[in-house]
mmCIF file of C-alpha atoms in Angstrom:
data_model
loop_
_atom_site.group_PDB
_atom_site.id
_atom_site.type_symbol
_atom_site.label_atom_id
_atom_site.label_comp_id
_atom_site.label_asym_id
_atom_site.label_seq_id
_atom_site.Cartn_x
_atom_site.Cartn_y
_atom_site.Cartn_z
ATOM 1 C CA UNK U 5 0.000 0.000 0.000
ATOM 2 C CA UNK U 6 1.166 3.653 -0.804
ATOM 3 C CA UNK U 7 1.578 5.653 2.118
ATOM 4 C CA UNK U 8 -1.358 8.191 2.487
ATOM 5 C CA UNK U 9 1.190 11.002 1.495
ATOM 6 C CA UNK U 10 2.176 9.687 -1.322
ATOM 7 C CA UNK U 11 1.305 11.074 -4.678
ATOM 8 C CA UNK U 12 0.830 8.083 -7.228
ATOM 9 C CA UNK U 13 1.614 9.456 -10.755
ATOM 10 C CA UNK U 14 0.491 6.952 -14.009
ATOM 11 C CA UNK U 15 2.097 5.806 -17.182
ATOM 12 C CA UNK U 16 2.764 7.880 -20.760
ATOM 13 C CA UNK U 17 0.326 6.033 -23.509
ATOM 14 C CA UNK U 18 0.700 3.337 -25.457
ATOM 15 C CA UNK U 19 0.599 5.471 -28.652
ATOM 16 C CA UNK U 20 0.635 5.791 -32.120
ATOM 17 C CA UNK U 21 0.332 8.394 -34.563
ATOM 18 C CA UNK U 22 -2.509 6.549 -36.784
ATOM 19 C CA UNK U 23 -4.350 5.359 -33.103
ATOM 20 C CA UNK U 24 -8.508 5.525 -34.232
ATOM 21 C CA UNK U 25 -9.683 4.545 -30.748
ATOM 22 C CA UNK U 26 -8.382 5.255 -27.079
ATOM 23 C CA UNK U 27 -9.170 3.092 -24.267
ATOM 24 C CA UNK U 28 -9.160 4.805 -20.868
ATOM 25 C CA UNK U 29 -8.689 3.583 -17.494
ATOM 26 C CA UNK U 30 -8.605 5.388 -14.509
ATOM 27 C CA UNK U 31 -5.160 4.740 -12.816
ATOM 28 C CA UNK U 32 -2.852 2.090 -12.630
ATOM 29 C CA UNK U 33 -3.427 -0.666 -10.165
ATOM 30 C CA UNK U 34 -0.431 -0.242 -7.046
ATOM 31 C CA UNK U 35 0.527 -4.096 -9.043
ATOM 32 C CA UNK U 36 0.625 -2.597 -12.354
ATOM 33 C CA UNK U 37 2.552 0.663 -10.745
ATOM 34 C CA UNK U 38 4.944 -1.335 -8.780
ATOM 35 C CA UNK U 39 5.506 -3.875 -12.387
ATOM 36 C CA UNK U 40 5.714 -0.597 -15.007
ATOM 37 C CA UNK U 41 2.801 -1.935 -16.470
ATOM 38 C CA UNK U 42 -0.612 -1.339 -17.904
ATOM 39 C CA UNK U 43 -3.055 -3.729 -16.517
ATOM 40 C CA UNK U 44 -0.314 -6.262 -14.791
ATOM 41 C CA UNK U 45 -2.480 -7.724 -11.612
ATOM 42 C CA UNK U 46 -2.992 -11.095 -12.712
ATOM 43 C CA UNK U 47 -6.265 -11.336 -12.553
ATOM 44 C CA UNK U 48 -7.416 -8.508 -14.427
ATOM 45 C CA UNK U 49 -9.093 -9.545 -17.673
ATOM 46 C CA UNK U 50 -7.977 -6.398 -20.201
ATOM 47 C CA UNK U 51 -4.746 -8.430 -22.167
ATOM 48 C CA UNK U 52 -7.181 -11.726 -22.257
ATOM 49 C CA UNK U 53 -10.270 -9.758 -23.653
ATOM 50 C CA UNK U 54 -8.175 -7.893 -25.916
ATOM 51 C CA UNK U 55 -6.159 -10.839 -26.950
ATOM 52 C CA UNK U 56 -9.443 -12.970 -27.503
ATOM 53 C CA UNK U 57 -10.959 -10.099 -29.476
ATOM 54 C CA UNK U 58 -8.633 -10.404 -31.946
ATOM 55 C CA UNK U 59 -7.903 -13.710 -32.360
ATOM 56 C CA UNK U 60 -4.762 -13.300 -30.855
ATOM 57 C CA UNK U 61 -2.758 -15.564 -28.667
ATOM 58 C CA UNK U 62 -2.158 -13.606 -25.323
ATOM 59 C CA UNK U 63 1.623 -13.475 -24.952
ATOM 60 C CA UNK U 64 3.435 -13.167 -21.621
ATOM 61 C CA UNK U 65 5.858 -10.348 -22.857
ATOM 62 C CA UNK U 66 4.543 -7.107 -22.214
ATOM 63 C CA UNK U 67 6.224 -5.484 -25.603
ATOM 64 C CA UNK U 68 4.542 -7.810 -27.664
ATOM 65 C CA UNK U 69 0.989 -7.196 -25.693
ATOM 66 C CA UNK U 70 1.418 -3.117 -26.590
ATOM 67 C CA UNK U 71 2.179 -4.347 -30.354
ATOM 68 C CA UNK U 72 -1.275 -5.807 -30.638
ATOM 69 C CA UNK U 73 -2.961 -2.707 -29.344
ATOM 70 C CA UNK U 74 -1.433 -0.606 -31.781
ATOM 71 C CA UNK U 75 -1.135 -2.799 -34.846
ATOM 72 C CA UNK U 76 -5.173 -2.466 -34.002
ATOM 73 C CA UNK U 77 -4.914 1.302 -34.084
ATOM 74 C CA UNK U 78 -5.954 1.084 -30.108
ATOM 75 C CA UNK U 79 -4.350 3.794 -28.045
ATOM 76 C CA UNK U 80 -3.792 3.295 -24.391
ATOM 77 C CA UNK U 81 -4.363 5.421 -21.310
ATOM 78 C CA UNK U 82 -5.202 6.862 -18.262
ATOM 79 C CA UNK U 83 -7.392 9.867 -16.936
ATOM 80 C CA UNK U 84 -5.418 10.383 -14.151
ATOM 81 C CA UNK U 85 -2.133 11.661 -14.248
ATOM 82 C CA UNK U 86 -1.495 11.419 -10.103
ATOM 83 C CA UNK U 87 -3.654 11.583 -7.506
ATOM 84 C CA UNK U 88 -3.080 9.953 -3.628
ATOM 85 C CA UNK U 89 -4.591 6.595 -3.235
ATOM 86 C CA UNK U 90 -4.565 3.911 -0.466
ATOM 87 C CA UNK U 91 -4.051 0.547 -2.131
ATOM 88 C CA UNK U 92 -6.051 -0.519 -5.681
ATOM 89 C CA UNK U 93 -9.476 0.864 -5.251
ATOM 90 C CA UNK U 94 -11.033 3.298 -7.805
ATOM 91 C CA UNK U 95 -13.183 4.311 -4.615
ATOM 92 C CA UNK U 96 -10.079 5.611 -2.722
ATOM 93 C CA UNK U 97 -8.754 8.059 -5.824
ATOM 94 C CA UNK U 98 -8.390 11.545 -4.498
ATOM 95 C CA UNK U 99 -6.323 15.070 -4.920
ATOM 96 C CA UNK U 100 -7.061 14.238 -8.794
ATOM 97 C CA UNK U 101 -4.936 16.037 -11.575
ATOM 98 C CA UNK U 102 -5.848 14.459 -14.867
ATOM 99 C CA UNK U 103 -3.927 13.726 -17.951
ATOM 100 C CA UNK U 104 -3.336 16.983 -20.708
ATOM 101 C CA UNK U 105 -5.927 15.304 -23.431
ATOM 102 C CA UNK U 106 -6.207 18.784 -25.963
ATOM 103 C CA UNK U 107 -3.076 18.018 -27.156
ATOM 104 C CA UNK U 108 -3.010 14.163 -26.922
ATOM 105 C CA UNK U 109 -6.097 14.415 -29.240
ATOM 106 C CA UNK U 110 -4.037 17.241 -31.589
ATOM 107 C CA UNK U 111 -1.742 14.801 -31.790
ATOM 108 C CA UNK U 112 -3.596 11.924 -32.677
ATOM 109 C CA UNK U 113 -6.396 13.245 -35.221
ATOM 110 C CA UNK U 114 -7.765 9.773 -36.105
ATOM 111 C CA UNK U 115 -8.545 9.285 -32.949
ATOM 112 C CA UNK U 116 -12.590 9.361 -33.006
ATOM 113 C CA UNK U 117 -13.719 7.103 -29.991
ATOM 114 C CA UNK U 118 -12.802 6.650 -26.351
ATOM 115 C CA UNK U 119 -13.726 3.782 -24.600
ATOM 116 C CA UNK U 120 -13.723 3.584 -20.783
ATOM 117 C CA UNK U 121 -12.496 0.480 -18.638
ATOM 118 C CA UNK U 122 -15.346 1.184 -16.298
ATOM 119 C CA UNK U 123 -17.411 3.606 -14.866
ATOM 120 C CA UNK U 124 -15.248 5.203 -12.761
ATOM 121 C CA UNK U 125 -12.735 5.940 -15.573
ATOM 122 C CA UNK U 126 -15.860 7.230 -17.427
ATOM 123 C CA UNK U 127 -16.720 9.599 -14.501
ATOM 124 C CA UNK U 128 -13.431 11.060 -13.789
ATOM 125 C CA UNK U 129 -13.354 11.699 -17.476
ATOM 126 C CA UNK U 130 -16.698 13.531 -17.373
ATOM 127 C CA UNK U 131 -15.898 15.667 -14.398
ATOM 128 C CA UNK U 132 -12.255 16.854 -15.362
ATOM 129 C CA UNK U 133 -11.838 16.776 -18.988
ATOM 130 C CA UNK U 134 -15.254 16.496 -21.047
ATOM 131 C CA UNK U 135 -16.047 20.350 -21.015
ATOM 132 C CA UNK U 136 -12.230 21.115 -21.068
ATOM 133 C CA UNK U 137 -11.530 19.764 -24.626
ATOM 134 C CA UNK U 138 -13.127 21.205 -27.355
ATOM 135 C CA UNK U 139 -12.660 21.152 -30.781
ATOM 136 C CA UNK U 140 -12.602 17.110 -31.734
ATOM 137 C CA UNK U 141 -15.955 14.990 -32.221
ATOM 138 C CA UNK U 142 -15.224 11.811 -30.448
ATOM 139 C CA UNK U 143 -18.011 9.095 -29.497
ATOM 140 C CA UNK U 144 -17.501 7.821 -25.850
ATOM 141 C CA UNK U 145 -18.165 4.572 -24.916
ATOM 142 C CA UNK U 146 -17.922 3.332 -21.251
ATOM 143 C CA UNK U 147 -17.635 -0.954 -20.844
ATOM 144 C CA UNK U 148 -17.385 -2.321 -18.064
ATOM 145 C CA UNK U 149 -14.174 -2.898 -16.430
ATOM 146 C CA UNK U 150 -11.633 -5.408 -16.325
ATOM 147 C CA UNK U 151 -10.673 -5.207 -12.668
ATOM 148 C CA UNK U 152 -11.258 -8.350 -10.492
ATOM 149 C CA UNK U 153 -12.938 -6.297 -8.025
ATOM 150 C CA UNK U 154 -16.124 -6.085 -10.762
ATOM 151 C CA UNK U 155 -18.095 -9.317 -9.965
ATOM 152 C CA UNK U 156 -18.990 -9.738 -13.778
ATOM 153 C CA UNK U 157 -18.095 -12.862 -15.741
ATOM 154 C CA UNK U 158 -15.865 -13.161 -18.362
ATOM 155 C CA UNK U 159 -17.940 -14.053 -20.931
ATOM 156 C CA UNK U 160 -20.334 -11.463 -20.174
ATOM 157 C CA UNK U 161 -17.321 -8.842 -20.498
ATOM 158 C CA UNK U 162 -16.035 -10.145 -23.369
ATOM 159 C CA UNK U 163 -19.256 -9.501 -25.398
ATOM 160 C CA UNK U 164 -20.030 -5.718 -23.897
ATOM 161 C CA UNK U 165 -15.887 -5.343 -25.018
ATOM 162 C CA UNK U 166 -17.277 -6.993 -28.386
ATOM 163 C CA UNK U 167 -19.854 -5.066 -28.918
ATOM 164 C CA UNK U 168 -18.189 -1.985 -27.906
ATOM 165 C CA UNK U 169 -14.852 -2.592 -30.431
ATOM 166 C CA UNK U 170 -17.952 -3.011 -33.445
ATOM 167 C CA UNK U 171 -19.313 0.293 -32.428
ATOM 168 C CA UNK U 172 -16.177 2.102 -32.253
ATOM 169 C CA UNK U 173 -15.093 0.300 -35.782
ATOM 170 C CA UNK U 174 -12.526 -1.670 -34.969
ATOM 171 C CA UNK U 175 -12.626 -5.413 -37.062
ATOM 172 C CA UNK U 176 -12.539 -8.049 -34.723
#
């Protein structure tokens, strides 16, 4: 666990020019900030839905888990930039500074969807940032997350994810 004054800061994107969707989360699990790693508790589900999605086998090497992402034209983030946080929980975010998104998004013109891992990722993202960027026409799409700690199954993730990736236009 982080130490209550400790400020937590998140990860740069998983980027690419051409990127046509971005998938938010909220902030890195203390696993995933401990490992330098987007999504690397064990037993969350976001590398085997993605993987799955595409038909892809789910490799242990981070590197090659990023190179599916982007050879998908996915783009990878976080709304928070650091915050304080005791342990994992979404619920225990606070002292918020979010991410600069007007000129990710000027940077990445293709990008024309967001989707959110989750509500809360959806919510910070609709407090801090929605009326704060202007100027780009994205669809947002909130699924629900990939954390352990949401009592969903699989399966029933892995077709909300599907039918979130068809809206957004990615081929699956």
């Amino acid at each position: 666990m982080s130490p209550d004054n400790e400020r937590l800061r998140a990860f740069s994107p998983i980027e690419a020019p051409d990127a046509r969707v971005l998938i938010l989360g909220s902030m890195p699990s203390q696993e995933s900030l401990e490992r330098q790693r987007y999504y690397a508790h064990p037993r969350n589900q976001f590398w085997m839905l993605i993987c799955r999605l595409f038909n892809e086998p789910c490799p242990e090497d981070y590197l090659a888990r990023r190179r599916i992402l982007l050879a998908h034209g996915i783009a990878l983030w976080d709304v928070v930039d650091s915050c304080r946080r005791e342990g994992s929980a979404d619920s225990a975010i606070r002292e918020v500074v979010v991410n600069e998104f007007e000129p990710f998004f000027a940077a990445h013109p293709c990008i024309h969807t967001i989707i959110f891992n989750g509500a809360k990722a959806y919510q910070l993202y609709e407090k801090y940032v929605l009326n704060s960027v202007t100027g780009f026409e994205l669809s947002l799409i909130q699924l629900p997350s990939t954390s352990p700690a949401h009592a969903v199954s699989f399966e029933d993730k892995l077709k909300a994810w599907q039918l979130g990736f068809e809206k957004a236009g990615l081929k699956l």
